[in-house]
PDB file of C-alpha atoms in Angstrom:
ATOM      1  CA  MET A  94     126.151 101.007  85.696  1.00  0.00           C
ATOM      2  CA  ASN A  95     125.708  97.297  86.379  1.00  0.00           C
ATOM      3  CA  ARG A  96     122.182  96.259  85.401  1.00  0.00           C
ATOM      4  CA  TYR A  97     121.527  94.613  88.786  1.00  0.00           C
ATOM      5  CA  LEU A  98     122.759  97.666  90.643  1.00  0.00           C
ATOM      6  CA  GLU A  99     120.530  99.848  88.452  1.00  0.00           C
ATOM      7  CA  LEU A 100     117.545  97.587  89.184  1.00  0.00           C
ATOM      8  CA  PHE A 101     118.330  97.576  92.911  1.00  0.00           C
ATOM      9  CA  TRP A 102     118.733 101.364  92.994  1.00  0.00           C
ATOM     10  CA  SER A 103     115.448 101.941  91.144  1.00  0.00           C
ATOM     11  CA  PHE A 104     113.480  99.789  93.560  1.00  0.00           C
ATOM     12  CA  PHE A 105     115.409 101.154  96.540  1.00  0.00           C
ATOM     13  CA  LYS A 106     114.255 104.678  95.591  1.00  0.00           C
ATOM     14  CA  ILE A 107     110.704 103.396  95.192  1.00  0.00           C
ATOM     15  CA  GLY A 108     110.819 101.798  98.628  1.00  0.00           C
ATOM     16  CA  LEU A 109     112.455 104.840 100.176  1.00  0.00           C
ATOM     17  CA  PHE A 110     109.991 107.447  98.937  1.00  0.00           C
ATOM     18  CA  THR A 111     106.750 105.562  99.237  1.00  0.00           C
ATOM     19  CA  PHE A 112     104.228 106.043 101.988  1.00  0.00           C
ATOM     20  CA  GLY A 113     100.806 104.484 102.289  1.00  0.00           C
ATOM     21  CA  GLY A 114     101.402 100.824 101.584  1.00  0.00           C
ATOM     22  CA  GLY A 115     101.524  98.618  98.530  1.00  0.00           C
ATOM     23  CA  TYR A 116      98.773 100.147  96.425  1.00  0.00           C
ATOM     24  CA  ALA A 117     100.254 103.603  96.903  1.00  0.00           C
ATOM     25  CA  MET A 118     103.515 102.265  95.437  1.00  0.00           C
ATOM     26  CA  ILE A 119     101.970 101.048  92.172  1.00  0.00           C
ATOM     27  CA  PRO A 120     101.979 104.406  90.320  1.00  0.00           C
ATOM     28  CA  ILE A 121     105.550 105.023  91.468  1.00  0.00           C
ATOM     29  CA  ILE A 122     106.691 101.592  90.265  1.00  0.00           C
ATOM     30  CA  GLN A 123     104.775 102.115  87.033  1.00  0.00           C
ATOM     31  CA  ASN A 124     106.382 105.493  86.428  1.00  0.00           C
ATOM     32  CA  GLU A 125     109.885 104.166  87.126  1.00  0.00           C
ATOM     33  CA  VAL A 126     109.787 100.954  85.056  1.00  0.00           C
ATOM     34  CA  ILE A 127     107.720 102.258  82.116  1.00  0.00           C
ATOM     35  CA  ARG A 128     108.388 105.967  81.726  1.00  0.00           C
ATOM     36  CA  ASN A 129     111.763 106.568  83.382  1.00  0.00           C
ATOM     37  CA  ARG A 130     113.589 103.337  82.508  1.00  0.00           C
ATOM     38  CA  GLY A 131     111.595 101.955  79.585  1.00  0.00           C
ATOM     39  CA  TRP A 132     112.122  98.441  80.896  1.00  0.00           C
ATOM     40  CA  ILE A 133     108.541  97.248  80.387  1.00  0.00           C
ATOM     41  CA  GLU A 134     105.652  98.142  78.103  1.00  0.00           C
ATOM     42  CA  GLU A 135     102.461  99.407  79.757  1.00  0.00           C
ATOM     43  CA  ARG A 136     100.439  96.360  78.683  1.00  0.00           C
ATOM     44  CA  ASP A 137     103.066  93.997  80.096  1.00  0.00           C
ATOM     45  CA  PHE A 138     103.106  95.982  83.341  1.00  0.00           C
ATOM     46  CA  LEU A 139      99.329  95.651  83.679  1.00  0.00           C
ATOM     47  CA  ASP A 140      99.662  91.885  83.141  1.00  0.00           C
ATOM     48  CA  LEU A 141     102.378  91.717  85.808  1.00  0.00           C
ATOM     49  CA  LEU A 142     100.217  93.788  88.134  1.00  0.00           C
ATOM     50  CA  THR A 143      97.285  91.436  87.635  1.00  0.00           C
ATOM     51  CA  LEU A 144      99.556  88.518  88.451  1.00  0.00           C
ATOM     52  CA  ALA A 145     100.924  90.377  91.505  1.00  0.00           C
ATOM     53  CA  GLN A 146      97.398  90.956  92.796  1.00  0.00           C
ATOM     54  CA  SER A 147      96.563  87.282  92.372  1.00  0.00           C
ATOM     55  CA  ALA A 148      99.619  86.030  94.246  1.00  0.00           C
ATOM     56  CA  PRO A 149      99.676  85.912  98.033  1.00  0.00           C
ATOM     57  CA  GLY A 150     101.560  88.699  99.749  1.00  0.00           C
ATOM     58  CA  PRO A 151     101.845  92.463  99.472  1.00  0.00           C
ATOM     59  CA  ILE A 152     101.206  93.771  95.977  1.00  0.00           C
ATOM     60  CA  SER A 153     104.225  96.089  95.961  1.00  0.00           C
ATOM     61  CA  LEU A 154     106.595  93.248  96.805  1.00  0.00           C
ATOM     62  CA  ASN A 155     104.965  90.912  94.297  1.00  0.00           C
ATOM     63  CA  THR A 156     105.148  93.591  91.595  1.00  0.00           C
ATOM     64  CA  SER A 157     108.830  94.213  92.258  1.00  0.00           C
ATOM     65  CA  VAL A 158     109.535  90.471  92.118  1.00  0.00           C
ATOM     66  CA  PHE A 159     107.660  90.030  88.831  1.00  0.00           C
ATOM     67  CA  VAL A 160     109.276  93.078  87.234  1.00  0.00           C
ATOM     68  CA  GLY A 161     112.741  91.931  88.332  1.00  0.00           C
ATOM     69  CA  TYR A 162     112.049  88.413  87.086  1.00  0.00           C
ATOM     70  CA  LYS A 163     110.771  89.642  83.720  1.00  0.00           C
ATOM     71  CA  LEU A 164     113.933  91.702  83.271  1.00  0.00           C
ATOM     72  CA  TYR A 165     116.677  89.412  84.593  1.00  0.00           C
ATOM     73  CA  GLY A 166     115.213  86.137  85.837  1.00  0.00           C
ATOM     74  CA  TYR A 167     115.629  84.908  89.416  1.00  0.00           C
ATOM     75  CA  ARG A 168     118.557  87.222  90.149  1.00  0.00           C
ATOM     76  CA  GLY A 169     116.505  90.184  88.974  1.00  0.00           C
ATOM     77  CA  ALA A 170     113.591  89.134  91.185  1.00  0.00           C
ATOM     78  CA  VAL A 171     115.813  88.920  94.268  1.00  0.00           C
ATOM     79  CA  THR A 172     117.560  92.187  93.405  1.00  0.00           C
ATOM     80  CA  ALA A 173     114.304  94.134  92.944  1.00  0.00           C
ATOM     81  CA  LEU A 174     112.821  92.610  96.093  1.00  0.00           C
ATOM     82  CA  ALA A 175     115.896  93.528  98.144  1.00  0.00           C
ATOM     83  CA  GLY A 176     115.792  97.058  96.779  1.00  0.00           C
ATOM     84  CA  VAL A 177     112.154  97.663  97.643  1.00  0.00           C
ATOM     85  CA  VAL A 178     112.295  95.952 101.066  1.00  0.00           C
ATOM     86  CA  LEU A 179     115.504  97.412 102.484  1.00  0.00           C
ATOM     87  CA  PRO A 180     114.243 101.007 102.963  1.00  0.00           C
ATOM     88  CA  ALA A 181     110.961  99.871 104.525  1.00  0.00           C
ATOM     89  CA  PHE A 182     112.756  97.432 106.821  1.00  0.00           C
ATOM     90  CA  THR A 183     115.151 100.167 107.931  1.00  0.00           C
ATOM     91  CA  VAL A 184     112.366 102.697 108.504  1.00  0.00           C
ATOM     92  CA  ILE A 185     110.259 100.170 110.448  1.00  0.00           C
ATOM     93  CA  LEU A 186     113.264  99.294 112.577  1.00  0.00           C
ATOM     94  CA  LEU A 187     113.912 102.974 113.345  1.00  0.00           C
ATOM     95  CA  VAL A 188     110.238 103.649 114.032  1.00  0.00           C
ATOM     96  CA  ALA A 189     110.071 100.648 116.383  1.00  0.00           C
ATOM     97  CA  VAL A 190     113.073 101.957 118.278  1.00  0.00           C
ATOM     98  CA  PHE A 191     111.968 105.613 118.502  1.00  0.00           C
ATOM     99  CA  PHE A 192     108.162 105.613 118.100  1.00  0.00           C
ATOM    100  CA  ALA A 193     107.377 104.908 121.745  1.00  0.00           C
ATOM    101  CA  SER A 194     108.982 108.204 122.714  1.00  0.00           C
ATOM    102  CA  ILE A 195     107.236 110.316 120.026  1.00  0.00           C
ATOM    103  CA  ARG A 196     103.867 108.625 119.516  1.00  0.00           C
ATOM    104  CA  HIS A 197     101.993 111.269 121.517  1.00  0.00           C
ATOM    105  CA  ASN A 198     103.775 114.176 119.837  1.00  0.00           C
ATOM    106  CA  ALA A 199     101.244 116.569 118.261  1.00  0.00           C
ATOM    107  CA  VAL A 200     103.548 117.362 115.326  1.00  0.00           C
ATOM    108  CA  VAL A 201     104.023 113.674 114.470  1.00  0.00           C
ATOM    109  CA  ASP A 202     100.269 113.086 114.718  1.00  0.00           C
ATOM    110  CA  ALA A 203      99.580 116.079 112.485  1.00  0.00           C
ATOM    111  CA  ALA A 204     102.149 114.882 109.926  1.00  0.00           C
ATOM    112  CA  PHE A 205     100.453 111.481 109.678  1.00  0.00           C
ATOM    113  CA  LYS A 206      97.025 113.097 109.322  1.00  0.00           C
ATOM    114  CA  GLY A 207      98.405 115.440 106.661  1.00  0.00           C
ATOM    115  CA  MET A 208      99.736 112.517 104.603  1.00  0.00           C
ATOM    116  CA  ARG A 209      96.370 110.708 104.464  1.00  0.00           C
ATOM    117  CA  PRO A 210      94.905 112.621 101.471  1.00  0.00           C
ATOM    118  CA  ALA A 211      98.081 112.038  99.458  1.00  0.00           C
ATOM    119  CA  VAL A 212      98.005 108.337 100.313  1.00  0.00           C
ATOM    120  CA  VAL A 213      94.361 108.088  99.205  1.00  0.00           C
ATOM    121  CA  ALA A 214      95.269 109.813  95.925  1.00  0.00           C
ATOM    122  CA  LEU A 215      98.170 107.388  95.391  1.00  0.00           C
ATOM    123  CA  ILE A 216      95.812 104.453  95.894  1.00  0.00           C
ATOM    124  CA  ILE A 217      93.192 105.866  93.500  1.00  0.00           C
ATOM    125  CA  ALA A 218      95.705 106.779  90.748  1.00  0.00           C
ATOM    126  CA  PRO A 219      96.301 103.203  89.534  1.00  0.00           C
ATOM    127  CA  ILE A 220      92.552 102.619  89.382  1.00  0.00           C
ATOM    128  CA  ALA A 221      92.208 105.548  86.994  1.00  0.00           C
ATOM    129  CA  GLY A 222      95.082 104.094  84.946  1.00  0.00           C
ATOM    130  CA  PHE A 223      93.409 100.688  84.728  1.00  0.00           C
ATOM    131  CA  VAL A 224      90.112 102.187  83.601  1.00  0.00           C
ATOM    132  CA  LYS A 225      91.722 103.997  80.657  1.00  0.00           C
ATOM    133  CA  GLY A 226      90.896 102.109  77.499  1.00  0.00           C
ATOM    134  CA  MET A 227      88.558  99.622  79.206  1.00  0.00           C
ATOM    135  CA  HIS A 228      85.188  98.936  77.649  1.00  0.00           C
ATOM    136  CA  TRP A 229      82.333 100.356  79.724  1.00  0.00           C
ATOM    137  CA  VAL A 230      80.973  96.857  80.342  1.00  0.00           C
ATOM    138  CA  LEU A 231      84.235  95.812  82.006  1.00  0.00           C
ATOM    139  CA  ILE A 232      84.178  98.964  84.127  1.00  0.00           C
ATOM    140  CA  ALA A 233      80.631  98.112  85.203  1.00  0.00           C
ATOM    141  CA  VAL A 234      81.675  94.538  86.049  1.00  0.00           C
ATOM    142  CA  ALA A 235      84.616  95.843  88.098  1.00  0.00           C
ATOM    143  CA  ALA A 236      82.345  98.243  89.983  1.00  0.00           C
ATOM    144  CA  ALA A 237      79.809  95.470  90.620  1.00  0.00           C
ATOM    145  CA  VAL A 238      82.533  93.147  91.918  1.00  0.00           C
ATOM    146  CA  ALA A 239      83.812  95.886  94.234  1.00  0.00           C
ATOM    147  CA  VAL A 240      80.306  96.409  95.615  1.00  0.00           C
ATOM    148  CA  VAL A 241      79.837  92.657  96.126  1.00  0.00           C
ATOM    149  CA  VAL A 242      83.141  92.372  97.999  1.00  0.00           C
ATOM    150  CA  TRP A 243      82.427  95.433 100.134  1.00  0.00           C
ATOM    151  CA  TYR A 244      78.693  95.053 100.804  1.00  0.00           C
ATOM    152  CA  PHE A 245      78.354  91.282 101.068  1.00  0.00           C
ATOM    153  CA  ALA A 246      81.834  90.673 102.550  1.00  0.00           C
ATOM    154  CA  ILE A 247      82.528  87.920 100.020  1.00  0.00           C
ATOM    155  CA  SER A 248      86.136  86.878  99.757  1.00  0.00           C
ATOM    156  CA  PRO A 249      87.798  88.339  96.652  1.00  0.00           C
ATOM    157  CA  VAL A 250      89.444  84.948  96.114  1.00  0.00           C
ATOM    158  CA  TYR A 251      86.128  83.448  94.991  1.00  0.00           C
ATOM    159  CA  LEU A 252      85.560  86.320  92.607  1.00  0.00           C
ATOM    160  CA  LEU A 253      89.095  86.036  91.205  1.00  0.00           C
ATOM    161  CA  VAL A 254      88.555  82.322  90.565  1.00  0.00           C
ATOM    162  CA  ALA A 255      85.165  83.030  88.981  1.00  0.00           C
ATOM    163  CA  GLY A 256      86.700  85.782  86.827  1.00  0.00           C
ATOM    164  CA  ALA A 257      89.539  83.513  85.707  1.00  0.00           C
ATOM    165  CA  ALA A 258      87.055  80.757  84.844  1.00  0.00           C
ATOM    166  CA  ALA A 259      84.822  83.194  82.948  1.00  0.00           C
ATOM    167  CA  GLY A 260      87.820  84.557  81.024  1.00  0.00           C
ATOM    168  CA  ALA A 261      89.006  81.054  80.114  1.00  0.00           C
ATOM    169  CA  LEU A 262      85.498  80.063  79.034  1.00  0.00           C
ATOM    170  CA  TRP A 263      85.172  83.248  76.956  1.00  0.00           C
ATOM    171  CA  ALA A 264      88.505  82.567  75.240  1.00  0.00           C
ATOM    172  CA  ALA A 265      87.529  78.947  74.540  1.00  0.00           C
ATOM    173  CA  LEU A 266      84.187  79.989  73.031  1.00  0.00           C
ATOM    174  CA  ARG A 267      85.865  82.639  70.871  1.00  0.00           C
ATOM    175  CA  ARG A 268      88.419  80.097  69.679  1.00  0.00           C
ATOM    176  CA  LYS A 269      85.580  77.791  68.577  1.00  0.00           C
ATOM    177  CA  GLU A 270      83.948  80.681  66.673  1.00  0.00           C
ATOM    178  CA  VAL A 271      87.199  81.416  64.835  1.00  0.00           C
ATOM    179  CA  ARG A 272      87.584  77.766  63.758  1.00  0.00           C
ATOM    180  CA  ARG A 273      84.132  77.705  62.151  1.00  0.00           C
TER     181      ARG A 273
END
């Protein structure tokens, strides 16, 4: 199979069978590109995911773009993006056309309520994956940052910038230690 068609099809399936938004898609993308296809190593995927979270826009789209780019450059980025967007675009179009007539349907309402626990689990799953192998201090810092964002309503952008600066400073200080 053509490598671009394979990339498109993989992300099309991800987009087609994902409910719950971008964060719910992360474990599905991770499973497809690491375990099923072997396209990317887990450490590289986590780096791409960090980059995707830092870039503006939905994390699932950013992740697909970065994975596609890492594999096949600009064409890969466009191919992966098209694959992940097309199913959602089609579903949203169909929902927009038909939702007005079914929005008060008890079965539809019950289906959405029934999907909520699964969506929450899909959002929590990547967090558990990130924590694996992390030093307890980094886990504590992550928890503290989450509390600060939630409780004090501080923009995560400031904390991302502060984290990047702290990481760069840490690396610079370690580099000086190694030279001595």
